[in-house]
Amino acid sequence: MMIDPYSRVINYVRVSVTDRCDCRCIYCMSEDMTFLPKKDVLTLDELDRLCSTLVRLGTTKLRITGGEPLVRTSIMELFRRLGRHLQSGMLRELTLTTNGTQLSRYADELRSAGVKRINVSLDSLDADKFKAITRWGKLKSVLDGLNAAKSAGLIIKINTVALKGVNDDEHNDLVAWCGEQGFDLAFIEVMPMGDLMGPNRVDQFMPLTLVRSRLAERWTLEDSDYRSGGPARYVHVAETGRRVGFITPLTHNFCESCNRVRVTCTGTMFMCLGQEDSADLRTPLRTSSDDVLLEHAIRNAIARKPKGHDFKIERGRSEVAVGRLMNVTGG
Ligand code: SAM
Ligand code: SF4
């Protein structure tokens, strides 16, 4: 087991497999991104070794993310290979976070690899607004992808970034639509990652306490003790029978129950989304063909996991706590 200095069991790892994406969401990327040279990004073999070592050390839940994980060439090969750890019983859950644009193509293969549930990011059900938020995305491809995922038997949770003045008029519609579709829904607060939107980030920041109180005017929200081990708090919506979550890293402290670390597509482990300290896992992967050095580097990293994060966002002022962008750390 991986246990950090604050006695937290670290059994959940989010692994980014690419920094590239077929969208350019306003809060995540700039329009003209420079992506990492391919040689810096872990190969599929290296990703398999890394994930398998993490599983051996006690990881029971692996989330594949990005950038957009499903735009990585031959990504299904990695899912198929990691599926062996589900079969052996070492891994409890293999999942991914996706923008959904490639799900029509991959939903069946994901299900066959052993993926049972997925998170799909969707900030608007209005095609024009969806385009304005994602810059390059097409709503139809995501809706088609969601249908394919449903048909494949995948359980779906929608992630929606709450953006004041952008999608706040749609929050009720999203709750209703998710109810009809049989999806859970989680709202996310915009996080100060990278230096993307300047003062706009503060303008668009919407505390989820406000989202929740507005939803409560229309829906019966019953407290739920469902927990994901992360910064999400859930309610049960009596009218739809579905859960709605509120992911509030900025306004609430969730660190005491943190069970996770993140690894970038270059093999850098971040022990906290909101702190700079990191560990290089690519060097041990590339300098040695057995996993002794890698295991050592992972254990050292977990031993340095900090107690909590330092995000701050206040009215009229945005403090970028961490310089890297979300497509690098994987959200
Ligand atoms: N491309 C995939 C997707 O969009 O789901 C996976 C990677 S994306 C970085 C993971 C999640 O991070 C998405 O739900 C996205 O909305 C969220 N995200 C990106 N930038 C964010 C930010 N600045 N604040 C809050 N959430 C953000
Ligand atoms: Fe791509 Fe996801 Fe970032 Fe949007 S949030 S630009 S879909 S990585």
mmCIF file of C-alpha atoms and ligand atoms in Angstrom:
data_model
loop_
_atom_site.group_PDB
_atom_site.id
_atom_site.type_symbol
_atom_site.label_atom_id
_atom_site.label_comp_id
_atom_site.label_asym_id
_atom_site.label_seq_id
_atom_site.Cartn_x
_atom_site.Cartn_y
_atom_site.Cartn_z
ATOM 1 C CA MET A 1 0.000 0.000 0.000
ATOM 2 C CA MET A 2 1.067 3.580 -0.590
ATOM 3 C CA ILE A 3 0.577 5.603 2.589
ATOM 4 C CA ASP A 4 1.578 9.266 2.771
ATOM 5 C CA PRO A 5 3.011 11.178 5.758
ATOM 6 C CA TYR A 6 -0.506 12.147 6.889
ATOM 7 C CA SER A 7 -1.608 8.492 6.998
ATOM 8 C CA ARG A 8 -3.724 8.838 3.873
ATOM 9 C CA VAL A 9 -3.880 5.704 1.739
ATOM 10 C CA ILE A 10 -3.076 6.683 -1.847
ATOM 11 C CA ASN A 11 -4.933 4.242 -4.046
ATOM 12 C CA TYR A 12 -6.204 6.455 -6.865
ATOM 13 C CA VAL A 13 -3.948 7.641 -9.689
ATOM 14 C CA ARG A 14 -4.903 9.839 -12.612
ATOM 15 C CA VAL A 15 -2.585 9.363 -15.545
ATOM 16 C CA SER A 16 -2.477 11.779 -18.453
ATOM 17 C CA VAL A 17 -1.611 10.061 -21.717
ATOM 18 C CA THR A 18 -1.301 13.147 -23.932
ATOM 19 C CA ASP A 19 -1.276 16.937 -23.666
ATOM 20 C CA ARG A 20 -2.998 17.187 -27.073
ATOM 21 C CA CYS A 21 -6.676 17.704 -27.675
ATOM 22 C CA ASP A 22 -9.203 18.223 -30.441
ATOM 23 C CA CYS A 23 -10.784 21.069 -28.443
ATOM 24 C CA ARG A 24 -9.411 24.325 -27.053
ATOM 25 C CA CYS A 25 -11.673 25.005 -24.062
ATOM 26 C CA ILE A 26 -11.329 28.617 -22.962
ATOM 27 C CA TYR A 27 -10.489 27.748 -19.349
ATOM 28 C CA CYS A 28 -8.041 24.980 -20.245
ATOM 29 C CA MET A 29 -5.964 25.924 -23.285
ATOM 30 C CA SER A 30 -5.007 28.888 -25.379
ATOM 31 C CA GLU A 31 -6.040 28.790 -29.030
ATOM 32 C CA ASP A 32 -2.551 28.351 -30.422
ATOM 33 C CA MET A 33 -1.016 25.811 -28.125
ATOM 34 C CA THR A 34 2.513 24.527 -28.462
ATOM 35 C CA PHE A 35 2.456 20.871 -27.548
ATOM 36 C CA LEU A 36 5.224 18.773 -26.142
ATOM 37 C CA PRO A 37 7.678 17.090 -28.498
ATOM 38 C CA LYS A 38 6.661 13.437 -28.949
ATOM 39 C CA LYS A 39 9.953 12.175 -27.531
ATOM 40 C CA ASP A 40 9.125 13.768 -24.167
ATOM 41 C CA VAL A 41 5.813 11.935 -23.907
ATOM 42 C CA LEU A 42 5.772 8.432 -22.453
ATOM 43 C CA THR A 43 5.296 5.669 -25.005
ATOM 44 C CA LEU A 44 2.405 3.232 -24.608
ATOM 45 C CA ASP A 45 4.875 0.629 -23.322
ATOM 46 C CA GLU A 46 6.167 3.091 -20.735
ATOM 47 C CA LEU A 47 2.631 4.026 -19.729
ATOM 48 C CA ASP A 48 1.791 0.363 -19.298
ATOM 49 C CA ARG A 49 4.904 -0.214 -17.146
ATOM 50 C CA LEU A 50 4.183 2.872 -15.080
ATOM 51 C CA CYS A 51 0.509 2.025 -14.512
ATOM 52 C CA SER A 52 1.286 -1.630 -13.804
ATOM 53 C CA THR A 53 3.899 -0.624 -11.221
ATOM 54 C CA LEU A 54 1.412 1.727 -9.599
ATOM 55 C CA VAL A 55 -1.109 -1.111 -9.452
ATOM 56 C CA ARG A 56 1.477 -3.414 -7.903
ATOM 57 C CA LEU A 57 2.148 -0.751 -5.253
ATOM 58 C CA GLY A 58 -1.502 -0.566 -4.261
ATOM 59 C CA THR A 59 -3.351 1.582 -6.783
ATOM 60 C CA THR A 60 -6.892 0.248 -7.074
ATOM 61 C CA LYS A 61 -8.354 2.959 -9.292
ATOM 62 C CA LEU A 62 -6.734 4.305 -12.456
ATOM 63 C CA ARG A 63 -8.200 7.215 -14.378
ATOM 64 C CA ILE A 64 -6.811 7.863 -17.842
ATOM 65 C CA THR A 65 -6.992 11.515 -18.810
ATOM 66 C CA GLY A 66 -5.271 14.190 -20.895
ATOM 67 C CA GLY A 67 -5.433 16.467 -22.933
ATOM 68 C CA GLU A 68 -7.964 14.303 -24.665
ATOM 69 C CA PRO A 69 -7.005 10.682 -23.996
ATOM 70 C CA LEU A 70 -8.980 9.342 -26.951
ATOM 71 C CA VAL A 71 -6.967 11.354 -29.510
ATOM 72 C CA ARG A 72 -3.779 9.497 -28.558
ATOM 73 C CA THR A 73 -2.835 7.077 -31.355
ATOM 74 C CA SER A 74 -3.484 3.415 -30.465
ATOM 75 C CA ILE A 75 -4.843 4.342 -27.036
ATOM 76 C CA MET A 76 -7.127 1.304 -27.048
ATOM 77 C CA GLU A 77 -4.025 -0.845 -26.886
ATOM 78 C CA LEU A 78 -3.218 0.691 -23.480
ATOM 79 C CA PHE A 79 -6.769 0.153 -22.230
ATOM 80 C CA ARG A 80 -6.707 -3.464 -23.388
ATOM 81 C CA ARG A 81 -3.382 -4.071 -21.677
ATOM 82 C CA LEU A 82 -4.445 -2.412 -18.417
ATOM 83 C CA GLY A 83 -7.609 -4.495 -18.480
ATOM 84 C CA ARG A 84 -5.491 -7.474 -17.370
ATOM 85 C CA HIS A 85 -5.204 -5.911 -13.903
ATOM 86 C CA LEU A 86 -8.991 -5.809 -13.647
ATOM 87 C CA GLN A 87 -9.109 -9.482 -14.538
ATOM 88 C CA SER A 88 -6.476 -10.331 -11.931
ATOM 89 C CA GLY A 89 -8.457 -8.404 -9.310
ATOM 90 C CA MET A 90 -5.513 -6.088 -8.473
ATOM 91 C CA LEU A 91 -7.287 -3.107 -10.011
ATOM 92 C CA ARG A 92 -10.815 -2.302 -8.939
ATOM 93 C CA GLU A 93 -11.574 0.366 -11.516
ATOM 94 C CA LEU A 94 -10.166 1.496 -14.852
ATOM 95 C CA THR A 95 -11.822 4.645 -16.083
ATOM 96 C CA LEU A 96 -11.285 7.800 -18.085
ATOM 97 C CA THR A 97 -12.227 11.448 -18.363
ATOM 98 C CA THR A 98 -12.998 12.468 -21.927
ATOM 99 C CA ASN A 99 -14.540 15.302 -23.881
ATOM 100 C CA GLY A 100 -16.649 12.649 -25.609
ATOM 101 C CA THR A 101 -15.864 13.575 -29.212
ATOM 102 C CA GLN A 102 -14.325 10.166 -30.019
ATOM 103 C CA LEU A 103 -16.734 7.990 -28.040
ATOM 104 C CA SER A 104 -18.764 6.944 -31.083
ATOM 105 C CA ARG A 105 -15.628 5.233 -32.304
ATOM 106 C CA TYR A 106 -14.333 3.806 -29.030
ATOM 107 C CA ALA A 107 -17.229 3.166 -26.612
ATOM 108 C CA ASP A 108 -17.544 -0.561 -27.409
ATOM 109 C CA GLU A 109 -13.801 -1.152 -27.198
ATOM 110 C CA LEU A 110 -13.590 0.654 -23.875
ATOM 111 C CA ARG A 111 -16.364 -1.520 -22.484
ATOM 112 C CA SER A 112 -14.631 -4.681 -23.738
ATOM 113 C CA ALA A 113 -11.383 -3.571 -22.064
ATOM 114 C CA GLY A 114 -13.228 -3.550 -18.741
ATOM 115 C CA VAL A 115 -14.129 0.141 -18.398
ATOM 116 C CA LYS A 116 -17.500 0.381 -16.656
ATOM 117 C CA ARG A 117 -17.989 4.080 -16.004
ATOM 118 C CA ILE A 118 -16.686 7.231 -17.645
ATOM 119 C CA ASN A 119 -16.684 10.967 -16.995
ATOM 120 C CA VAL A 120 -17.617 13.126 -19.955
ATOM 121 C CA SER A 121 -17.079 16.882 -19.895
ATOM 122 C CA LEU A 122 -19.954 18.924 -21.263
ATOM 123 C CA ASP A 123 -20.512 22.569 -20.374
ATOM 124 C CA SER A 124 -23.467 23.439 -22.592
ATOM 125 C CA LEU A 125 -26.327 21.817 -24.495
ATOM 126 C CA ASP A 126 -26.518 24.794 -26.832
ATOM 127 C CA ALA A 127 -24.496 24.142 -29.997
ATOM 128 C CA ASP A 128 -23.309 27.753 -30.395
ATOM 129 C CA LYS A 129 -22.379 28.145 -26.767
ATOM 130 C CA PHE A 130 -20.661 24.759 -26.791
ATOM 131 C CA LYS A 131 -18.585 25.984 -29.729
ATOM 132 C CA ALA A 132 -17.769 29.259 -27.983
ATOM 133 C CA ILE A 133 -16.533 27.396 -24.885
ATOM 134 C CA THR A 134 -14.604 24.617 -26.623
ATOM 135 C CA ARG A 135 -13.563 26.783 -29.613
ATOM 136 C CA TRP A 136 -13.082 23.699 -31.849
ATOM 137 C CA GLY A 137 -15.681 21.269 -30.540
ATOM 138 C CA LYS A 138 -18.982 20.196 -32.107
ATOM 139 C CA LEU A 139 -21.832 19.446 -29.732
ATOM 140 C CA LYS A 140 -23.251 16.794 -32.067
ATOM 141 C CA SER A 141 -20.133 14.647 -31.937
ATOM 142 C CA VAL A 142 -20.333 14.622 -28.121
ATOM 143 C CA LEU A 143 -24.051 13.812 -28.083
ATOM 144 C CA ASP A 144 -23.482 10.998 -30.605
ATOM 145 C CA GLY A 145 -20.591 9.773 -28.475
ATOM 146 C CA LEU A 146 -22.768 9.775 -25.359
ATOM 147 C CA ASN A 147 -25.399 7.707 -27.157
ATOM 148 C CA ALA A 148 -22.737 5.225 -28.229
ATOM 149 C CA ALA A 149 -21.431 5.028 -24.662
ATOM 150 C CA LYS A 150 -24.945 4.416 -23.340
ATOM 151 C CA SER A 151 -25.535 1.682 -25.888
ATOM 152 C CA ALA A 152 -22.225 0.084 -24.946
ATOM 153 C CA GLY A 153 -23.466 -0.100 -21.340
ATOM 154 C CA LEU A 154 -21.070 2.483 -19.895
ATOM 155 C CA ILE A 155 -22.242 4.390 -16.813
ATOM 156 C CA ILE A 156 -21.818 8.104 -17.484
ATOM 157 C CA LYS A 157 -21.143 11.097 -15.275
ATOM 158 C CA ILE A 158 -21.196 14.523 -16.884
ATOM 159 C CA ASN A 159 -18.704 17.138 -15.674
ATOM 160 C CA THR A 160 -19.732 20.756 -16.167
ATOM 161 C CA VAL A 161 -17.476 23.697 -15.379
ATOM 162 C CA ALA A 162 -19.704 26.421 -13.906
ATOM 163 C CA LEU A 163 -18.997 29.642 -15.803
ATOM 164 C CA LYS A 164 -20.731 32.801 -14.674
ATOM 165 C CA GLY A 165 -22.404 34.608 -17.559
ATOM 166 C CA VAL A 166 -21.622 31.717 -19.904
ATOM 167 C CA ASN A 167 -23.577 28.607 -18.889
ATOM 168 C CA ASP A 168 -25.270 29.594 -15.622
ATOM 169 C CA ASP A 169 -28.604 29.934 -17.447
ATOM 170 C CA GLU A 170 -28.350 26.245 -18.395
ATOM 171 C CA HIS A 171 -27.647 24.609 -15.048
ATOM 172 C CA ASN A 172 -31.280 23.665 -14.452
ATOM 173 C CA ASP A 173 -31.568 22.335 -18.003
ATOM 174 C CA LEU A 174 -28.461 20.219 -17.497
ATOM 175 C CA VAL A 175 -29.913 18.697 -14.313
ATOM 176 C CA ALA A 176 -33.156 17.909 -16.157
ATOM 177 C CA TRP A 177 -31.362 16.517 -19.216
ATOM 178 C CA CYS A 178 -29.036 14.330 -17.139
ATOM 179 C CA GLY A 179 -32.103 13.038 -15.307
ATOM 180 C CA GLU A 180 -33.723 12.070 -18.612
ATOM 181 C CA GLN A 181 -30.543 10.470 -19.911
ATOM 182 C CA GLY A 182 -29.773 8.565 -16.693
ATOM 183 C CA PHE A 183 -26.479 10.407 -16.081
ATOM 184 C CA ASP A 184 -25.060 11.772 -12.843
ATOM 185 C CA LEU A 185 -23.768 15.328 -13.074
ATOM 186 C CA ALA A 186 -20.970 17.194 -11.319
ATOM 187 C CA PHE A 187 -20.408 20.920 -11.414
ATOM 188 C CA ILE A 188 -16.793 22.091 -11.172
ATOM 189 C CA GLU A 189 -15.466 25.471 -10.077
ATOM 190 C CA VAL A 190 -12.971 27.072 -12.451
ATOM 191 C CA MET A 191 -9.515 26.592 -11.012
ATOM 192 C CA PRO A 192 -6.650 29.043 -11.367
ATOM 193 C CA MET A 193 -4.414 26.846 -13.484
ATOM 194 C CA GLY A 194 -1.854 28.489 -15.716
ATOM 195 C CA ASP A 195 -2.232 32.079 -16.808
ATOM 196 C CA LEU A 196 -4.942 31.680 -19.421
ATOM 197 C CA MET A 197 -7.808 34.012 -19.025
ATOM 198 C CA GLY A 198 -6.289 36.853 -17.039
ATOM 199 C CA PRO A 199 -8.951 38.875 -15.270
ATOM 200 C CA ASN A 200 -11.717 36.939 -17.095
ATOM 201 C CA ARG A 201 -11.070 33.990 -14.895
ATOM 202 C CA VAL A 202 -12.228 35.989 -11.946
ATOM 203 C CA ASP A 203 -15.222 37.299 -13.904
ATOM 204 C CA GLN A 204 -16.252 33.782 -14.854
ATOM 205 C CA PHE A 205 -15.638 32.241 -11.457
ATOM 206 C CA MET A 206 -18.911 31.116 -9.947
ATOM 207 C CA PRO A 207 -18.983 29.692 -6.451
ATOM 208 C CA LEU A 208 -20.867 26.420 -6.394
ATOM 209 C CA THR A 209 -22.656 27.533 -3.238
ATOM 210 C CA LEU A 210 -24.474 29.917 -5.587
ATOM 211 C CA VAL A 211 -25.059 27.196 -8.200
ATOM 212 C CA ARG A 212 -26.476 24.961 -5.501
ATOM 213 C CA SER A 213 -28.748 27.578 -3.988
ATOM 214 C CA ARG A 214 -30.146 28.434 -7.438
ATOM 215 C CA LEU A 215 -30.753 24.760 -8.233
ATOM 216 C CA ALA A 216 -32.514 24.393 -4.887
ATOM 217 C CA GLU A 217 -35.132 26.918 -6.069
ATOM 218 C CA ARG A 218 -36.280 24.403 -8.686
ATOM 219 C CA TRP A 219 -35.208 20.961 -7.424
ATOM 220 C CA THR A 220 -35.510 19.054 -4.167
ATOM 221 C CA LEU A 221 -31.875 18.476 -3.251
ATOM 222 C CA GLU A 222 -31.402 15.831 -0.582
ATOM 223 C CA ASP A 223 -28.006 15.527 1.075
ATOM 224 C CA SER A 224 -26.211 12.328 0.154
ATOM 225 C CA ASP A 225 -23.345 10.711 1.989
ATOM 226 C CA TYR A 226 -21.956 9.397 -1.301
ATOM 227 C CA ARG A 227 -18.249 10.320 -1.498
ATOM 228 C CA SER A 228 -15.731 9.877 -4.269
ATOM 229 C CA GLY A 229 -12.690 10.482 -2.030
ATOM 230 C CA GLY A 230 -12.134 13.788 -3.817
ATOM 231 C CA PRO A 231 -13.397 17.339 -3.613
ATOM 232 C CA ALA A 232 -16.955 16.441 -4.688
ATOM 233 C CA ARG A 233 -19.981 16.622 -2.440
ATOM 234 C CA TYR A 234 -23.161 15.050 -3.764
ATOM 235 C CA VAL A 235 -26.884 15.608 -3.421
ATOM 236 C CA HIS A 236 -29.692 13.395 -4.588
ATOM 237 C CA VAL A 237 -32.234 15.139 -6.814
ATOM 238 C CA ALA A 238 -35.642 13.825 -5.749
ATOM 239 C CA GLU A 239 -37.373 14.709 -9.048
ATOM 240 C CA THR A 240 -34.811 13.017 -11.330
ATOM 241 C CA GLY A 241 -33.529 10.262 -9.062
ATOM 242 C CA ARG A 242 -29.952 11.153 -10.040
ATOM 243 C CA ARG A 243 -26.989 12.534 -8.126
ATOM 244 C CA VAL A 244 -25.598 16.017 -8.621
ATOM 245 C CA GLY A 245 -22.094 16.724 -7.360
ATOM 246 C CA PHE A 246 -20.302 19.951 -6.522
ATOM 247 C CA ILE A 247 -16.540 19.912 -6.956
ATOM 248 C CA THR A 248 -15.296 22.855 -4.953
ATOM 249 C CA PRO A 249 -11.529 22.841 -4.557
ATOM 250 C CA LEU A 250 -11.520 26.606 -4.006
ATOM 251 C CA THR A 251 -14.195 27.067 -1.398
ATOM 252 C CA HIS A 252 -13.937 23.934 0.696
ATOM 253 C CA ASN A 253 -11.177 21.948 2.208
ATOM 254 C CA PHE A 254 -11.127 18.355 1.007
ATOM 255 C CA CYS A 255 -7.461 17.600 1.458
ATOM 256 C CA GLU A 256 -7.772 15.523 4.618
ATOM 257 C CA SER A 257 -9.513 12.774 2.655
ATOM 258 C CA CYS A 258 -7.290 13.031 -0.451
ATOM 259 C CA ASN A 259 -6.485 9.580 -1.829
ATOM 260 C CA ARG A 260 -4.938 10.556 -5.157
ATOM 261 C CA VAL A 261 -1.896 11.623 -7.113
ATOM 262 C CA ARG A 262 -1.515 12.611 -10.760
ATOM 263 C CA VAL A 263 1.025 11.683 -13.387
ATOM 264 C CA THR A 264 1.529 13.799 -16.504
ATOM 265 C CA CYS A 265 2.069 12.373 -19.974
ATOM 266 C CA THR A 266 5.799 13.015 -19.535
ATOM 267 C CA GLY A 267 5.893 10.846 -16.424
ATOM 268 C CA THR A 268 5.987 13.621 -13.841
ATOM 269 C CA MET A 269 4.056 12.796 -10.695
ATOM 270 C CA PHE A 270 2.286 15.682 -8.967
ATOM 271 C CA MET A 271 1.377 14.717 -5.457
ATOM 272 C CA CYS A 272 -1.102 17.624 -5.184
ATOM 273 C CA LEU A 273 -3.025 19.411 -7.964
ATOM 274 C CA GLY A 274 -2.433 22.721 -6.209
ATOM 275 C CA GLN A 275 1.281 22.452 -5.395
ATOM 276 C CA GLU A 276 4.438 22.613 -7.498
ATOM 277 C CA ASP A 277 6.381 19.719 -5.962
ATOM 278 C CA SER A 278 6.743 16.823 -8.373
ATOM 279 C CA ALA A 279 8.705 13.652 -9.008
ATOM 280 C CA ASP A 280 10.304 12.566 -12.264
ATOM 281 C CA LEU A 281 9.261 8.996 -13.080
ATOM 282 C CA ARG A 282 10.380 9.082 -16.715
ATOM 283 C CA THR A 283 14.080 8.906 -15.895
ATOM 284 C CA PRO A 284 13.771 5.691 -13.876
ATOM 285 C CA LEU A 285 11.465 4.298 -16.596
ATOM 286 C CA ARG A 286 14.003 5.048 -19.318
ATOM 287 C CA THR A 287 17.238 4.266 -17.516
ATOM 288 C CA SER A 288 16.339 0.824 -16.290
ATOM 289 C CA SER A 289 14.339 -1.994 -17.811
ATOM 290 C CA ASP A 290 13.289 -3.447 -14.494
ATOM 291 C CA ASP A 291 10.995 -1.484 -12.191
ATOM 292 C CA VAL A 292 13.147 -1.216 -9.063
ATOM 293 C CA LEU A 293 14.195 2.406 -9.631
ATOM 294 C CA LEU A 294 10.664 3.312 -10.662
ATOM 295 C CA GLU A 295 9.156 1.795 -7.518
ATOM 296 C CA HIS A 296 11.704 3.644 -5.425
ATOM 297 C CA ALA A 297 10.893 6.974 -7.127
ATOM 298 C CA ILE A 298 7.145 6.430 -6.605
ATOM 299 C CA ARG A 299 7.573 5.590 -2.918
ATOM 300 C CA ASN A 300 9.776 8.669 -2.422
ATOM 301 C CA ALA A 301 7.171 10.842 -4.100
ATOM 302 C CA ILE A 302 4.317 9.551 -1.950
ATOM 303 C CA ALA A 303 6.449 10.214 1.125
ATOM 304 C CA ARG A 304 6.490 13.904 0.088
ATOM 305 C CA LYS A 305 2.754 14.318 -0.544
ATOM 306 C CA PRO A 306 1.835 17.677 0.983
ATOM 307 C CA LYS A 307 -0.925 18.179 3.483
ATOM 308 C CA GLY A 308 -3.028 20.450 1.260
ATOM 309 C CA HIS A 309 -3.282 22.943 -1.584
ATOM 310 C CA ASP A 310 -2.922 26.712 -1.827
ATOM 311 C CA PHE A 311 -5.556 27.736 -4.373
ATOM 312 C CA LYS A 312 -6.865 31.210 -3.924
ATOM 313 C CA ILE A 313 -9.367 33.135 -5.958
ATOM 314 C CA GLU A 314 -10.870 36.287 -4.576
ATOM 315 C CA ARG A 315 -13.137 38.946 -5.912
ATOM 316 C CA GLY A 316 -11.265 41.221 -8.285
ATOM 317 C CA ARG A 317 -8.043 39.281 -8.035
ATOM 318 C CA SER A 318 -6.861 35.969 -9.407
ATOM 319 C CA GLU A 319 -3.814 34.375 -7.962
ATOM 320 C CA VAL A 320 -2.306 31.718 -10.113
ATOM 321 C CA ALA A 321 -1.293 29.210 -7.486
ATOM 322 C CA VAL A 322 0.210 26.860 -10.012
ATOM 323 C CA GLY A 323 1.709 27.789 -13.372
ATOM 324 C CA ARG A 324 0.890 24.650 -15.326
ATOM 325 C CA LEU A 325 -2.231 24.216 -17.410
ATOM 326 C CA MET A 326 -4.928 21.632 -16.792
ATOM 327 C CA ASN A 327 -4.189 19.720 -20.001
ATOM 328 C CA VAL A 328 -0.722 19.072 -18.563
ATOM 329 C CA THR A 329 -1.823 17.773 -15.167
ATOM 330 C CA GLY A 330 -4.937 16.111 -16.507
ATOM 331 C CA GLY A 331 -7.572 17.664 -14.229
HETATM 332 N N1 SAM B 1 -10.152 16.302 -22.342
HETATM 333 C C1 SAM B 1 -10.805 15.608 -21.302
HETATM 334 C C2 SAM B 1 -12.022 16.355 -20.838
HETATM 335 O O1 SAM B 1 -12.209 17.526 -21.207
HETATM 336 O O2 SAM B 1 -12.795 15.755 -20.075
HETATM 337 C C3 SAM B 1 -9.919 15.263 -20.117
HETATM 338 C C4 SAM B 1 -8.953 16.297 -19.640
HETATM 339 S S1 SAM B 1 -9.673 17.792 -18.998
HETATM 340 C C5 SAM B 1 -8.225 18.704 -18.568
HETATM 341 C C6 SAM B 1 -10.321 17.212 -17.436
HETATM 342 C C7 SAM B 1 -11.340 18.108 -16.782
HETATM 343 O O3 SAM B 1 -10.701 19.292 -16.369
HETATM 344 C C8 SAM B 1 -12.499 18.536 -17.673
HETATM 345 O O4 SAM B 1 -13.721 18.203 -17.016
HETATM 346 C C9 SAM B 1 -12.354 20.024 -17.775
HETATM 347 O O5 SAM B 1 -13.599 20.654 -17.871
HETATM 348 C C10 SAM B 1 -11.627 20.355 -16.501
HETATM 349 N N2 SAM B 1 -10.876 21.599 -16.531
HETATM 350 C C11 SAM B 1 -9.962 22.021 -17.423
HETATM 351 N N3 SAM B 1 -9.459 23.230 -17.080
HETATM 352 C C12 SAM B 1 -10.076 23.587 -15.928
HETATM 353 C C13 SAM B 1 -9.999 24.707 -15.062
HETATM 354 N N4 SAM B 1 -9.184 25.726 -15.307
HETATM 355 N N5 SAM B 1 -10.796 24.719 -13.965
HETATM 356 C C14 SAM B 1 -11.636 23.695 -13.697
HETATM 357 N N6 SAM B 1 -11.761 22.602 -14.462
HETATM 358 C C15 SAM B 1 -10.996 22.545 -15.573
HETATM 359 FE FE1 SF4 B 2 -9.353 19.519 -24.248
HETATM 360 FE FE2 SF4 B 2 -10.468 18.643 -22.017
HETATM 361 FE FE3 SF4 B 2 -8.900 20.823 -21.997
HETATM 362 FE FE4 SF4 B 2 -11.248 20.965 -23.171
HETATM 363 S S1 SF4 B 2 -10.887 20.577 -20.987
HETATM 364 S S2 SF4 B 2 -9.294 21.708 -24.034
HETATM 365 S S3 SF4 B 2 -11.490 18.969 -23.983
HETATM 366 S S4 SF4 B 2 -8.265 18.793 -22.439
#
